[in-house]
Amino acid sequence: MNSILIIGLGFLAQGLFFIRTIAQWFKSEQEGEVISPIVYWQISLVASILMLTYGILRNDFAIVVGQSLVYSIYIRNLQLKKVWNKMHLISRSLFVLIPIAYWIWLIYSGNINSILKNESVSLFWMVWGTIAQLIFISRFFYQWIHSEKEKESLFPLGFWIISTFGSLMIFTYSVARIDPVLFASHSMGLFVYFRNILLHYGKGSLFEKFGDIPALNKLIGKVSNKIK
């Protein structure tokens, strides 16, 4: 039963990551160019906390490291969007304190050792998974540096290229790890990464052919308002 709940938590986290990706893609298709919507970064914070929890419960070093390193960049993008300070104080406090509390608990409880010595994962795949996660999250460091230079939150072309390579590596890791959560999320995300690359090269919006989808746009707006 516990394993089912843990897998369910992982799917919830990755479901939110997928929703953020769809939201970004949908809004970019509307504009006919790649954009960085506020809702993308808001959903990222919630999903990252859930995924960090999943990684701890699964004793997955790659996931724990990956989510911990990229977390502050989500907050920084909300600051660049001038939204962070407008969010409720309780929300901001929880978003900052929860990851810190997790790491304090991992270190002082000794559970960090069980993650590093997980016998169900060979050394090769732990290294592969960690490198894959580092490559995948490096896209956010690249995006952050680019955004700081431009003084606004943007998604450069390199972000999507790195996303594609990193996602393919994590997909391979998920097969070896027998992790349905990572398998599902990274197999579905590749299409959106490829579409954003095409948008960067001015290939035009799919909505020009298929039309707008008002209901989905309304749903995205509701999600954003609830996070605030």
mmCIF file with all atom_site columns, N, CA, C and O in Angstrom, residues 14 24 46 68 100 135 149 208:
data_model
loop_
_atom_site.group_PDB
_atom_site.id
_atom_site.type_symbol
_atom_site.label_atom_id
_atom_site.label_alt_id
_atom_site.label_comp_id
_atom_site.label_asym_id
_atom_site.label_entity_id
_atom_site.label_seq_id
_atom_site.pdbx_PDB_ins_code
_atom_site.Cartn_x
_atom_site.Cartn_y
_atom_site.Cartn_z
_atom_site.occupancy
_atom_site.B_iso_or_equiv
_atom_site.pdbx_formal_charge
_atom_site.auth_seq_id
_atom_site.auth_comp_id
_atom_site.auth_asym_id
_atom_site.auth_atom_id
_atom_site.pdbx_PDB_model_num
ATOM 1  N N  . GLN A 1 14  ? 4.599  14.719 -11.204 1.00 0.00 ? 14  GLN A N  1
ATOM 2  C CA . GLN A 1 14  ? 4.913  14.773 -12.627 1.00 0.00 ? 14  GLN A CA 1
ATOM 3  C C  . GLN A 1 14  ? 3.716  15.239 -13.449 1.00 0.00 ? 14  GLN A C  1
ATOM 4  O O  . GLN A 1 14  ? 3.882  15.854 -14.509 1.00 0.00 ? 14  GLN A O  1
ATOM 5  N N  . GLN A 1 24  ? 2.691  26.293 -20.759 1.00 0.00 ? 24  GLN A N  1
ATOM 6  C CA . GLN A 1 24  ? 3.678  27.100 -21.461 1.00 0.00 ? 24  GLN A CA 1
ATOM 7  C C  . GLN A 1 24  ? 3.557  26.935 -22.972 1.00 0.00 ? 24  GLN A C  1
ATOM 8  O O  . GLN A 1 24  ? 3.586  27.908 -23.731 1.00 0.00 ? 24  GLN A O  1
ATOM 9  N N  . VAL A 1 46  ? 5.154  24.082 -6.639  1.00 0.00 ? 46  VAL A N  1
ATOM 10 C CA . VAL A 1 46  ? 4.327  23.049 -5.997  1.00 0.00 ? 46  VAL A CA 1
ATOM 11 C C  . VAL A 1 46  ? 4.791  21.662 -6.418  1.00 0.00 ? 46  VAL A C  1
ATOM 12 O O  . VAL A 1 46  ? 4.977  20.762 -5.586  1.00 0.00 ? 46  VAL A O  1
ATOM 13 N N  . SER A 1 68  ? 16.452 19.802 -5.670  1.00 0.00 ? 68  SER A N  1
ATOM 14 C CA . SER A 1 68  ? 17.011 20.761 -4.714  1.00 0.00 ? 68  SER A CA 1
ATOM 15 C C  . SER A 1 68  ? 17.793 21.868 -5.416  1.00 0.00 ? 68  SER A C  1
ATOM 16 O O  . SER A 1 68  ? 17.729 23.037 -5.030  1.00 0.00 ? 68  SER A O  1
ATOM 17 N N  . ILE A 1 100 ? 14.175 23.461 2.836   1.00 0.00 ? 100 ILE A N  1
ATOM 18 C CA . ILE A 1 100 ? 15.217 23.588 3.863   1.00 0.00 ? 100 ILE A CA 1
ATOM 19 C C  . ILE A 1 100 ? 14.978 22.591 4.987   1.00 0.00 ? 100 ILE A C  1
ATOM 20 O O  . ILE A 1 100 ? 15.902 21.916 5.459   1.00 0.00 ? 100 ILE A O  1
ATOM 21 N N  . ILE A 1 135 ? 22.083 17.346 -16.118 1.00 0.00 ? 135 ILE A N  1
ATOM 22 C CA . ILE A 1 135 ? 21.951 17.904 -17.468 1.00 0.00 ? 135 ILE A CA 1
ATOM 23 C C  . ILE A 1 135 ? 20.565 18.508 -17.645 1.00 0.00 ? 135 ILE A C  1
ATOM 24 O O  . ILE A 1 135 ? 20.411 19.613 -18.165 1.00 0.00 ? 135 ILE A O  1
ATOM 25 N N  . LYS A 1 149 ? 20.437 38.433 -17.843 1.00 0.00 ? 149 LYS A N  1
ATOM 26 C CA . LYS A 1 149 ? 21.042 39.335 -18.825 1.00 0.00 ? 149 LYS A CA 1
ATOM 27 C C  . LYS A 1 149 ? 19.992 40.209 -19.493 1.00 0.00 ? 149 LYS A C  1
ATOM 28 O O  . LYS A 1 149 ? 20.215 41.397 -19.747 1.00 0.00 ? 149 LYS A O  1
ATOM 29 N N  . GLU A 1 208 ? -2.949 28.370 -35.647 1.00 0.00 ? 208 GLU A N  1
ATOM 30 C CA . GLU A 1 208 ? -3.302 29.005 -36.920 1.00 0.00 ? 208 GLU A CA 1
ATOM 31 C C  . GLU A 1 208 ? -4.058 28.030 -37.819 1.00 0.00 ? 208 GLU A C  1
ATOM 32 O O  . GLU A 1 208 ? -4.855 28.426 -38.657 1.00 0.00 ? 208 GLU A O  1
#
